Every structure is written in structure tokens, then in C-alpha cells.
Amino acid sequence: MAVRNGNAGSGDGWDYAGRIDFGINFDFEKLAGIPGFSLYTSGAWSSGHNLSDRQVGNMFAVQQIYTGREVRLSEMYLQQQLLEDRLSFKVGRLTTENDFISSDIYTNYVNGGINGTPANIPGGNFGFTTAPFAQWGVVAAGEPVNGLRLAAGVYNANEHSVDDTRNGVDFDLDPGDGVLAIGEIGYSWNQPAEEEAAETTTAAAEAHQPTEYEPAEGDTSGLATLPGMLKVGGWLYESGDREDIKDGGNKNGNPGLYISLQQMVYEEPDGKGQGLTPWMVVTYMPRQSINENPVFFGGGLVYKGLIPTRDDDNTALGFFYGNLSKDLQPGGSEKVFEMAYTVQVTPWFYVRPDIQLVFDPAGVSSADTAIVGGGEIGIVF
């Protein structure tokens, strides 16, 4: 990536960040005849540097894939699925974003403000982790009717889970760390058949690619027939000491809430899921004394198949806004505008050129706008 910046960072420069993710699933229904029971474990090899720290000096990492320079254990959990997979329980080392707030449509972007999940949530809560990091936790999720998903989780809130020096195998569970309790209600409509959705979602997650949903064949008469998704959730309770921004003292409790929505508004006449999907997400954590970024807004447009003959490519425009705490100096807000284009070269290989404009980096209104050009390459084995 290349960047040109003024007062916030160190100036022109370039950098690289990469990650190799790997995992294995043990299906005990096949191995030992235990229906719905499985063990999953994963890991990651992270490399490179953080361009935002080294040159840009902004809040939302311009390379979302940067997660350090190490090999580490990620998730390791047991899962039991019941009632024809409508009810599931997971316990072990869990990554929170895999069960709450994340959306496949976010993976069209390179900037860390939104990729995977809104950045201020894991940034403000020790118990909320993103890949490849994990905490001890337990999650229950159910689908009482088609399209409606209810989920609740409780996670350890160990502040050292991200920067531990034991490569993800620090299995200590100290009640003094506190816990994060989170819940979510999600509703989706006009989604593909269950079997197709499961296969598509699994492939998309492995490839770090968005899942594009299609209405039923021949069902393209208007907006009411096009796919969409709504999620509302929050955490009313996170215990454990948090450092006060002003005086450095300890404070306890950090509630928050979020809402996200995406809705396809136009589908090309030949169907196949090609068309335009707007999306938005808002998160809010009211305690500004312990949250550097209490308010986040993200919104954008994703068009699948914009260029004729490139039916599987995605064109994405995005805007990310982070309001800094009033207890920080100079305060203010950071804004990012991003344009990205995903070239789906093969089903297992994509290239994503990208350009970002970072306005008021780290809330410094006197800083020059940072212009970042780069991209992302993904390969699925």
C-alpha cells in the first residue's frame, strides 16, 4: 500500500500485511455416531506491519488484515447442534464476531473500520474478539422460525487475549477479568434454500468473500421479493476494570448496542443475485470516559456484476465515521471513504484493488487528508 499524508502520520510510505488462516473440523457424527456433535479448532499465521501506525497515524486501520506478526491458536470449541440444526450450543475458545453483528457484505472492504465487524466494538470491549483472536465463552443460538435467529453469549473479558505472548495458548480463566454478556436478534428475508445458503456461507467465510443472496427463481417482481437482513443487538453487561481516559483510574461496566441493515434494491433481469445492495450499521457505547470511539456509523453500496461479462465481481463504495470521546484531546471525528473492486478471478482466487481517503486522521482536523491506495489478494486452498 502507498500513502500520502500530512500532519497525522510520518508521510509517504508503503507496507504489507498478510495472514494465513487454517482450521480443522472433527465431525463426531461421522467419527463416533454422535449426532450433531463436533470439535473445531483453527489457527493463523500473521505477518507484515500496520501502515496506519507507521505512516498514516489514523484510528481505523487501512489494512484490516493486519493482526500482528506471529503464529497463534485461534478458536478451539465443542459444538452441539439439535432439532435439525435449528438450535446450537458452542463452548470453548470462541471468536465473538463469528456469532454476532458481522455480515458477509462487510468483507468487500479493506479498511478495518468495518471489515468483519465495526471496529469500535472490539476496540472498546475486551470480551469481544475478532479473528484470529479468541476468548473463553459459551454461545447458544436458535432459529425458531425460518429467517429469525436468536443468539446469546457470555465471554471472558481478558484484556491480554489479543496481545498475549503465548501465541493464543494462554488458557487462564480468571473470574477477576470480568465477563461480556451479549445478545442479538436477527431477521433475514428472501434468502436462498437452507442447503444452498449453508454451502455458500461456508465457502464465503473460508474465502473471506461476501455471500450474495438470491430470491427464489422467477420471484423478481419488486423490492418485497429481494433479499435483506436486519440485526439488533447489544451487551447490557461487561464487568472488569477499564481505564479512565482522563485520570487513569479503574471503572467497571461498559454497555453498548448496535443495529445493522442491508437490503438489495435492484436485481438485474437475468437474476443470479446480480444487482445493488445498500447497507448501514450504527453502534453506540454511552460511557465516553472509557471508550475512545463511542459512536460509529458505516454505510455503503455493493453492486454484484456491474461490469458486463464479470458477473461474480463486486464493486463497493463505503463511508465510515468514528466520533471520538469528548474526554480525548483534540476529540473530533475520523471519516473514511473507500472504493474497492473485487475481481473474482476463479472461485478460489480474488484480487481487490482499493483506494481510501482518510479525513481528519485520529480526529485531527488540521491534518491533511490521507490518500491510501492498495489492495488485497485472497486464495482459498
Short mmCIF file of C-alpha atoms in Angstrom, two decimals:
data_model
loop_
_atom_site.label_atom_id
_atom_site.label_comp_id
_atom_site.label_asym_id
_atom_site.label_seq_id
_atom_site.Cartn_x
_atom_site.Cartn_y
_atom_site.Cartn_z
CA MET A 1 0.00 0.00 0.00
CA ALA A 2 1.06 3.59 -0.60
CA VAL A 3 0.00 6.63 1.37
CA ARG A 4 0.36 10.39 1.23
CA ASN A 5 -0.41 12.21 4.45
CA GLY A 6 0.26 15.42 6.27
CA ASN A 7 0.41 16.15 9.98
CA ALA A 8 -1.12 13.00 11.47
CA GLY A 9 1.42 10.42 10.30
CA SER A 10 5.03 10.25 9.18
CA GLY A 11 4.43 10.92 5.49
CA ASP A 12 4.73 8.87 2.32
CA GLY A 13 5.36 5.16 2.58
CA TRP A 14 4.15 1.66 1.86
CA ASP A 15 3.67 -1.54 3.78
CA TYR A 16 2.42 -5.12 3.62
CA ALA A 17 0.23 -7.20 5.91
CA GLY A 18 -0.85 -10.80 5.47
CA ARG A 19 -2.48 -13.70 7.23
CA ILE A 20 -2.84 -17.41 6.55
CA ASP A 21 -5.82 -18.99 8.33
CA PHE A 22 -6.19 -22.72 8.76
CA GLY A 23 -8.67 -24.94 10.59
CA ILE A 24 -9.93 -28.47 11.04
CA ASN A 25 -13.35 -29.78 12.00
CA PHE A 26 -13.88 -33.15 13.70
CA ASP A 27 -17.41 -34.39 12.94
CA PHE A 28 -18.24 -36.88 15.69
CA GLU A 29 -21.45 -37.89 13.96
CA LYS A 30 -19.26 -39.50 11.31
CA LEU A 31 -16.41 -40.47 13.63
CA ALA A 32 -18.33 -41.85 16.59
CA GLY A 33 -22.02 -41.81 15.73
CA ILE A 34 -22.86 -38.82 17.99
CA PRO A 35 -25.46 -36.76 16.07
CA GLY A 36 -24.71 -33.04 15.70
CA PHE A 37 -21.55 -33.10 17.85
CA SER A 38 -18.26 -31.64 16.59
CA LEU A 39 -14.91 -30.18 17.63
CA TYR A 40 -13.46 -27.27 15.69
CA THR A 41 -10.02 -25.71 16.00
CA SER A 42 -8.25 -23.08 13.92
CA GLY A 43 -5.07 -21.05 13.80
CA ALA A 44 -3.41 -18.21 11.92
CA TRP A 45 0.00 -17.04 10.78
CA SER A 46 0.10 -13.24 10.70
CA SER A 47 2.84 -11.15 9.12
CA GLY A 48 3.73 -7.65 7.97
CA HIS A 49 3.21 -4.27 9.60
CA ASN A 50 0.42 -1.81 10.32
CA LEU A 51 0.54 1.08 7.84
CA SER A 52 -1.84 3.12 9.98
CA ASP A 53 0.62 3.09 12.88
CA ARG A 54 3.74 3.62 10.80
CA GLN A 55 2.65 6.27 8.28
CA VAL A 56 -0.99 7.39 8.45
CA GLY A 57 -1.49 7.90 12.18
CA ASN A 58 -5.23 7.27 12.00
CA MET A 59 -7.78 5.30 14.02
CA PHE A 60 -9.30 2.84 11.52
CA ALA A 61 -6.55 0.57 10.23
CA VAL A 62 -6.19 0.94 6.47
CA GLN A 63 -5.13 -2.75 6.32
CA GLN A 64 -7.79 -4.73 8.16
CA ILE A 65 -5.86 -7.97 7.66
CA TYR A 66 -3.01 -6.86 9.96
CA THR A 67 -3.21 -8.77 13.24
CA GLY A 68 0.40 -8.83 14.39
CA ARG A 69 3.43 -10.93 13.47
CA GLU A 70 3.03 -14.41 14.94
CA VAL A 71 1.62 -17.90 14.59
CA ARG A 72 -1.24 -18.41 17.04
CA LEU A 73 -4.09 -20.67 18.02
CA SER A 74 -7.43 -19.07 17.20
CA GLU A 75 -10.65 -20.92 18.03
CA MET A 76 -11.00 -24.28 19.75
CA TYR A 77 -14.52 -25.24 20.75
CA LEU A 78 -17.10 -28.02 21.04
CA GLN A 79 -20.45 -27.62 19.28
CA GLN A 80 -23.72 -29.48 19.66
CA GLN A 81 -26.48 -28.99 17.09
CA LEU A 82 -30.04 -30.10 17.83
CA LEU A 83 -33.52 -30.04 16.30
CA GLU A 84 -32.31 -30.42 12.72
CA ASP A 85 -29.65 -27.73 13.31
CA ARG A 86 -32.19 -25.12 14.43
CA LEU A 87 -30.57 -25.00 17.89
CA SER A 88 -26.84 -24.95 18.59
CA PHE A 89 -24.51 -24.61 21.57
CA LYS A 90 -20.80 -23.78 21.46
CA VAL A 91 -18.31 -23.77 24.33
CA GLY A 92 -14.56 -23.23 24.39
CA ARG A 93 -12.21 -20.69 22.86
CA LEU A 94 -14.51 -18.57 20.69
CA THR A 95 -14.20 -15.59 18.33
CA THR A 96 -17.15 -13.30 19.03
CA GLU A 97 -17.53 -11.84 15.52
CA ASN A 98 -18.36 -15.29 14.15
CA ASP A 99 -21.66 -15.23 16.05
CA PHE A 100 -22.58 -11.56 16.48
CA ILE A 101 -23.04 -8.43 14.31
CA SER A 102 -20.74 -9.42 11.43
CA SER A 103 -22.05 -9.54 7.86
CA ASP A 104 -20.59 -11.06 4.71
CA ILE A 105 -21.20 -7.80 2.88
CA TYR A 106 -18.58 -6.06 5.08
CA THR A 107 -15.84 -8.24 3.60
CA ASN A 108 -15.98 -6.26 0.35
CA TYR A 109 -13.84 -3.60 2.06
CA VAL A 110 -10.17 -3.37 3.00
CA ASN A 111 -10.35 -0.69 5.70
CA GLY A 112 -10.54 -2.03 9.26
CA GLY A 113 -13.31 0.37 10.21
CA ILE A 114 -15.88 -2.15 9.00
CA ASN A 115 -14.23 -5.29 7.67
CA GLY A 116 -15.61 -8.20 9.68
CA THR A 117 -17.37 -6.04 12.25
CA PRO A 118 -17.46 -2.32 13.24
CA ALA A 119 -14.06 -1.50 14.69
CA ASN A 120 -15.16 0.33 17.82
CA ILE A 121 -16.82 -2.74 19.35
CA PRO A 122 -13.71 -4.95 19.74
CA GLY A 123 -11.70 -1.79 20.35
CA GLY A 124 -13.86 -0.95 23.36
CA ASN A 125 -14.60 -4.40 24.81
CA PHE A 126 -12.04 -6.96 25.92
CA GLY A 127 -14.64 -9.72 25.68
CA PHE A 128 -15.46 -9.06 22.00
CA THR A 129 -12.85 -10.67 19.77
CA THR A 130 -12.25 -10.74 16.02
CA ALA A 131 -10.24 -13.28 14.04
CA PRO A 132 -7.71 -14.64 14.78
CA PHE A 133 -8.21 -13.87 18.49
CA ALA A 134 -10.46 -15.77 20.90
CA GLN A 135 -11.75 -15.80 24.48
CA TRP A 136 -13.28 -18.47 26.66
CA GLY A 137 -17.01 -18.38 26.05
CA VAL A 138 -20.33 -20.11 25.55
CA VAL A 139 -22.91 -19.28 22.85
CA ALA A 140 -26.46 -20.50 22.29
CA ALA A 141 -28.27 -19.75 19.03
CA GLY A 142 -31.66 -20.81 17.76
CA GLU A 143 -33.92 -20.36 14.74
CA PRO A 144 -37.50 -20.82 15.98
CA VAL A 145 -38.92 -19.92 12.55
CA ASN A 146 -37.28 -19.56 9.16
CA GLY A 147 -35.28 -16.35 8.91
CA LEU A 148 -35.41 -15.46 12.62
CA ARG A 149 -32.21 -16.04 14.62
CA LEU A 150 -31.84 -15.50 18.36
CA ALA A 151 -28.38 -15.68 19.92
CA ALA A 152 -26.86 -15.09 23.35
CA GLY A 153 -23.28 -15.43 24.51
CA VAL A 154 -21.10 -14.99 27.57
CA TYR A 155 -17.36 -14.43 27.15
CA ASN A 156 -14.36 -13.97 29.38
CA ALA A 157 -13.06 -10.38 29.24
CA ASN A 158 -9.31 -10.97 29.49
CA GLU A 159 -7.61 -7.80 28.27
CA HIS A 160 -4.46 -9.74 27.34
CA SER A 161 -6.19 -12.10 24.88
CA VAL A 162 -5.09 -10.01 21.89
CA ASP A 163 -1.50 -9.25 22.86
CA ASP A 164 -0.58 -12.30 24.94
CA THR A 165 2.94 -13.65 24.41
CA ARG A 166 1.88 -17.30 24.36
CA ASN A 167 0.56 -17.42 20.79
CA GLY A 168 -3.07 -17.93 21.75
CA VAL A 169 -2.50 -20.80 24.21
CA ASP A 170 -2.86 -18.73 27.38
CA PHE A 171 -5.81 -20.74 28.70
CA ASP A 172 -6.04 -19.00 32.08
CA LEU A 173 -9.60 -18.27 33.17
CA ASP A 174 -9.59 -15.69 35.94
CA PRO A 175 -13.02 -14.52 37.22
CA GLY A 176 -11.36 -11.22 38.06
CA ASP A 177 -11.04 -10.44 34.36
CA GLY A 178 -14.80 -9.94 34.11
CA VAL A 179 -17.27 -11.16 31.51
CA LEU A 180 -19.12 -9.84 28.48
CA ALA A 181 -22.78 -10.86 28.07
CA ILE A 182 -24.18 -10.16 24.60
CA GLY A 183 -27.41 -10.91 22.75
CA GLU A 184 -28.72 -10.47 19.22
CA ILE A 185 -31.96 -10.77 17.26
CA GLY A 186 -31.52 -11.21 13.54
CA TYR A 187 -34.11 -11.49 10.81
CA SER A 188 -33.45 -12.23 7.14
CA TRP A 189 -35.91 -12.46 4.27
CA ASN A 190 -35.97 -13.85 0.75
CA GLN A 191 -32.85 -15.91 1.37
CA PRO A 192 -31.85 -18.97 -0.68
CA ALA A 193 -32.78 -22.51 0.26
CA GLU A 194 -31.21 -23.71 3.51
CA GLU A 195 -28.83 -26.18 1.87
CA GLU A 196 -27.65 -23.65 -0.71
CA ALA A 197 -27.21 -20.94 1.92
CA ALA A 198 -25.13 -23.20 4.15
CA GLU A 199 -22.81 -24.18 1.31
CA THR A 200 -22.49 -20.60 0.06
CA THR A 201 -21.89 -19.12 3.50
CA THR A 202 -19.22 -21.70 4.35
CA ALA A 203 -17.37 -21.08 1.08
CA ALA A 204 -17.64 -17.31 1.51
CA ALA A 205 -16.28 -17.41 5.06
CA GLU A 206 -13.32 -19.52 4.00
CA ALA A 207 -12.56 -17.21 1.08
CA HIS A 208 -13.19 -14.02 3.09
CA GLN A 209 -15.75 -13.21 0.42
CA PRO A 210 -19.27 -11.80 0.62
CA THR A 211 -22.27 -14.06 0.27
CA GLU A 212 -24.75 -12.73 -2.26
CA TYR A 213 -28.32 -13.88 -1.63
CA GLU A 214 -30.84 -14.62 -4.33
CA PRO A 215 -34.64 -14.56 -4.23
CA ALA A 216 -36.47 -17.64 -5.35
CA GLU A 217 -36.31 -18.34 -9.08
CA GLY A 218 -38.77 -16.22 -11.03
CA ASP A 219 -39.57 -14.17 -7.91
CA THR A 220 -38.24 -10.78 -9.04
CA SER A 221 -41.36 -8.63 -9.15
CA GLY A 222 -40.19 -5.89 -6.78
CA LEU A 223 -38.39 -4.79 -3.62
CA ALA A 224 -40.57 -7.03 -1.46
CA THR A 225 -39.09 -10.11 -3.14
CA LEU A 226 -35.42 -9.10 -2.82
CA PRO A 227 -33.15 -10.35 -0.02
CA GLY A 228 -32.38 -8.36 3.11
CA MET A 229 -31.17 -8.73 6.65
CA LEU A 230 -31.69 -6.85 9.93
CA LYS A 231 -29.70 -7.34 13.16
CA VAL A 232 -30.31 -5.66 16.51
CA GLY A 233 -28.16 -6.48 19.49
CA GLY A 234 -26.14 -5.27 22.40
CA TRP A 235 -24.39 -6.04 25.61
CA LEU A 236 -26.00 -4.75 28.78
CA TYR A 237 -23.19 -6.01 30.92
CA GLU A 238 -19.41 -6.14 30.73
CA SER A 239 -17.62 -6.38 34.03
CA GLY A 240 -13.93 -5.97 34.73
CA ASP A 241 -11.78 -2.90 35.27
CA ARG A 242 -11.42 -0.39 32.44
CA GLU A 243 -9.01 2.53 32.46
CA ASP A 244 -10.49 6.01 32.71
CA ILE A 245 -9.34 8.14 29.77
CA LYS A 246 -8.78 11.25 31.90
CA ASP A 247 -7.30 10.11 35.19
CA GLY A 248 -6.18 6.54 34.51
CA GLY A 249 -8.34 5.14 37.30
CA ASN A 250 -10.42 1.97 37.05
CA LYS A 251 -14.08 1.89 36.07
CA ASN A 252 -16.44 -1.07 35.78
CA GLY A 253 -19.17 -1.75 33.23
CA ASN A 254 -19.40 -0.84 29.55
CA PRO A 255 -22.83 -1.29 27.94
CA GLY A 256 -23.47 -0.86 24.22
CA LEU A 257 -25.86 -1.58 21.38
CA TYR A 258 -25.90 -1.89 17.61
CA ILE A 259 -28.22 -2.14 14.63
CA SER A 260 -27.38 -3.19 11.09
CA LEU A 261 -29.46 -3.42 7.92
CA GLN A 262 -28.84 -4.50 4.34
CA GLN A 263 -31.40 -4.71 1.54
CA MET A 264 -31.00 -5.43 -2.15
CA VAL A 265 -32.89 -2.70 -4.03
CA TYR A 266 -32.24 -3.71 -7.62
CA GLU A 267 -31.68 -7.08 -9.29
CA GLU A 268 -30.67 -7.43 -12.91
CA PRO A 269 -33.36 -9.05 -15.09
CA ASP A 270 -31.47 -12.32 -15.51
CA GLY A 271 -31.32 -12.78 -11.72
CA LYS A 272 -28.36 -14.80 -10.37
CA GLY A 273 -28.08 -12.39 -7.43
CA GLN A 274 -26.57 -9.60 -9.55
CA GLY A 275 -27.60 -6.12 -8.54
CA LEU A 276 -27.32 -3.32 -5.98
CA THR A 277 -27.37 -3.75 -2.18
CA PRO A 278 -27.14 -0.75 0.19
CA TRP A 279 -26.17 -1.39 3.82
CA MET A 280 -25.68 0.52 7.07
CA VAL A 281 -24.65 -0.12 10.66
CA VAL A 282 -24.66 2.04 13.81
CA THR A 283 -23.01 1.20 17.14
CA TYR A 284 -23.16 3.17 20.37
CA MET A 285 -21.33 2.84 23.70
CA PRO A 286 -22.50 5.64 26.01
CA ARG A 287 -19.61 5.70 28.53
CA GLN A 288 -17.25 8.17 26.89
CA SER A 289 -14.90 8.13 29.87
CA ILE A 290 -13.71 4.62 28.93
CA ASN A 291 -14.48 4.42 25.19
CA GLU A 292 -12.20 6.27 22.79
CA ASN A 293 -14.68 5.74 19.93
CA PRO A 294 -18.17 5.61 21.48
CA VAL A 295 -20.12 6.23 18.23
CA PHE A 296 -19.58 4.52 14.88
CA PHE A 297 -21.53 4.74 11.66
CA GLY A 298 -20.87 2.80 8.49
CA GLY A 299 -22.77 2.72 5.25
CA GLY A 300 -22.24 1.81 1.65
CA LEU A 301 -23.29 0.28 -1.64
CA VAL A 302 -22.26 -3.06 -3.12
CA TYR A 303 -23.06 -3.97 -6.71
CA LYS A 304 -22.51 -7.52 -7.90
CA GLY A 305 -21.87 -7.88 -11.64
CA LEU A 306 -21.67 -4.18 -12.50
CA ILE A 307 -19.40 -4.82 -15.49
CA PRO A 308 -20.95 -6.97 -18.23
CA THR A 309 -19.31 -10.41 -18.51
CA ARG A 310 -17.96 -10.03 -14.91
CA ASP A 311 -20.98 -11.48 -13.14
CA ASP A 312 -19.16 -12.53 -9.95
CA ASP A 313 -17.19 -9.31 -9.37
CA ASN A 314 -18.25 -6.83 -6.67
CA THR A 315 -18.00 -3.05 -6.76
CA ALA A 316 -18.11 -1.43 -3.30
CA LEU A 317 -18.37 2.14 -2.03
CA GLY A 318 -18.21 2.73 1.72
CA PHE A 319 -18.18 5.53 4.27
CA PHE A 320 -17.05 5.04 7.88
CA TYR A 321 -17.42 7.61 10.66
CA GLY A 322 -15.98 7.36 14.14
CA ASN A 323 -16.75 10.01 16.74
CA LEU A 324 -14.02 10.28 19.38
CA SER A 325 -14.71 10.61 23.08
CA LYS A 326 -15.19 14.09 24.48
CA ASP A 327 -12.60 13.16 27.12
CA LEU A 328 -9.90 12.85 24.45
CA GLN A 329 -7.84 15.68 23.07
CA PRO A 330 -8.41 17.03 20.48
CA GLY A 331 -11.61 14.94 20.20
CA GLY A 332 -13.37 15.35 16.88
CA SER A 333 -14.03 12.52 14.45
CA GLU A 334 -12.36 10.45 11.76
CA LYS A 335 -14.02 9.82 8.40
CA VAL A 336 -13.03 7.32 5.72
CA PHE A 337 -14.32 7.00 2.18
CA GLU A 338 -13.39 3.78 0.39
CA MET A 339 -13.76 2.46 -3.15
CA ALA A 340 -12.96 -1.21 -3.78
CA TYR A 341 -13.44 -3.62 -6.64
CA THR A 342 -13.27 -7.39 -6.13
CA VAL A 343 -12.11 -9.28 -9.21
CA GLN A 344 -13.22 -12.89 -8.76
CA VAL A 345 -10.53 -14.48 -10.94
CA THR A 346 -11.56 -18.05 -10.05
CA PRO A 347 -13.87 -19.48 -7.36
CA TRP A 348 -10.80 -19.81 -5.11
CA PHE A 349 -8.79 -16.68 -6.03
CA TYR A 350 -9.69 -12.98 -5.90
CA VAL A 351 -7.90 -9.64 -6.29
CA ARG A 352 -9.32 -6.49 -4.66
CA PRO A 353 -7.76 -3.14 -5.73
CA ASP A 354 -8.74 -0.37 -3.36
CA ILE A 355 -8.42 3.35 -2.65
CA GLN A 356 -9.17 5.11 0.63
CA LEU A 357 -9.48 8.76 1.63
CA VAL A 358 -8.94 9.31 5.36
CA PHE A 359 -10.33 12.66 6.50
CA ASP A 360 -9.23 14.16 9.85
CA PRO A 361 -6.98 11.21 10.83
CA ALA A 362 -7.41 10.42 14.54
CA GLY A 363 -9.79 13.39 14.77
CA VAL A 364 -7.07 15.96 13.94
CA SER A 365 -8.90 18.47 11.74
CA SER A 366 -5.67 20.27 10.82
CA ALA A 367 -4.11 17.10 9.39
CA ASP A 368 -4.01 16.61 5.63
CA THR A 369 -6.34 14.06 4.12
CA ALA A 370 -4.51 10.74 3.76
CA ILE A 371 -4.79 9.06 0.36
CA VAL A 372 -4.18 5.34 0.55
CA GLY A 373 -4.01 3.09 -2.48
CA GLY A 374 -3.54 -0.64 -2.29
CA GLY A 375 -5.47 -3.84 -2.36
CA GLU A 376 -5.99 -7.35 -1.13
CA ILE A 377 -5.34 -10.79 -2.60
CA GLY A 378 -7.13 -13.88 -1.32
CA ILE A 379 -6.54 -17.57 -2.05
CA VAL A 380 -8.59 -20.48 -0.72
CA PHE A 381 -6.96 -23.91 -0.62
#
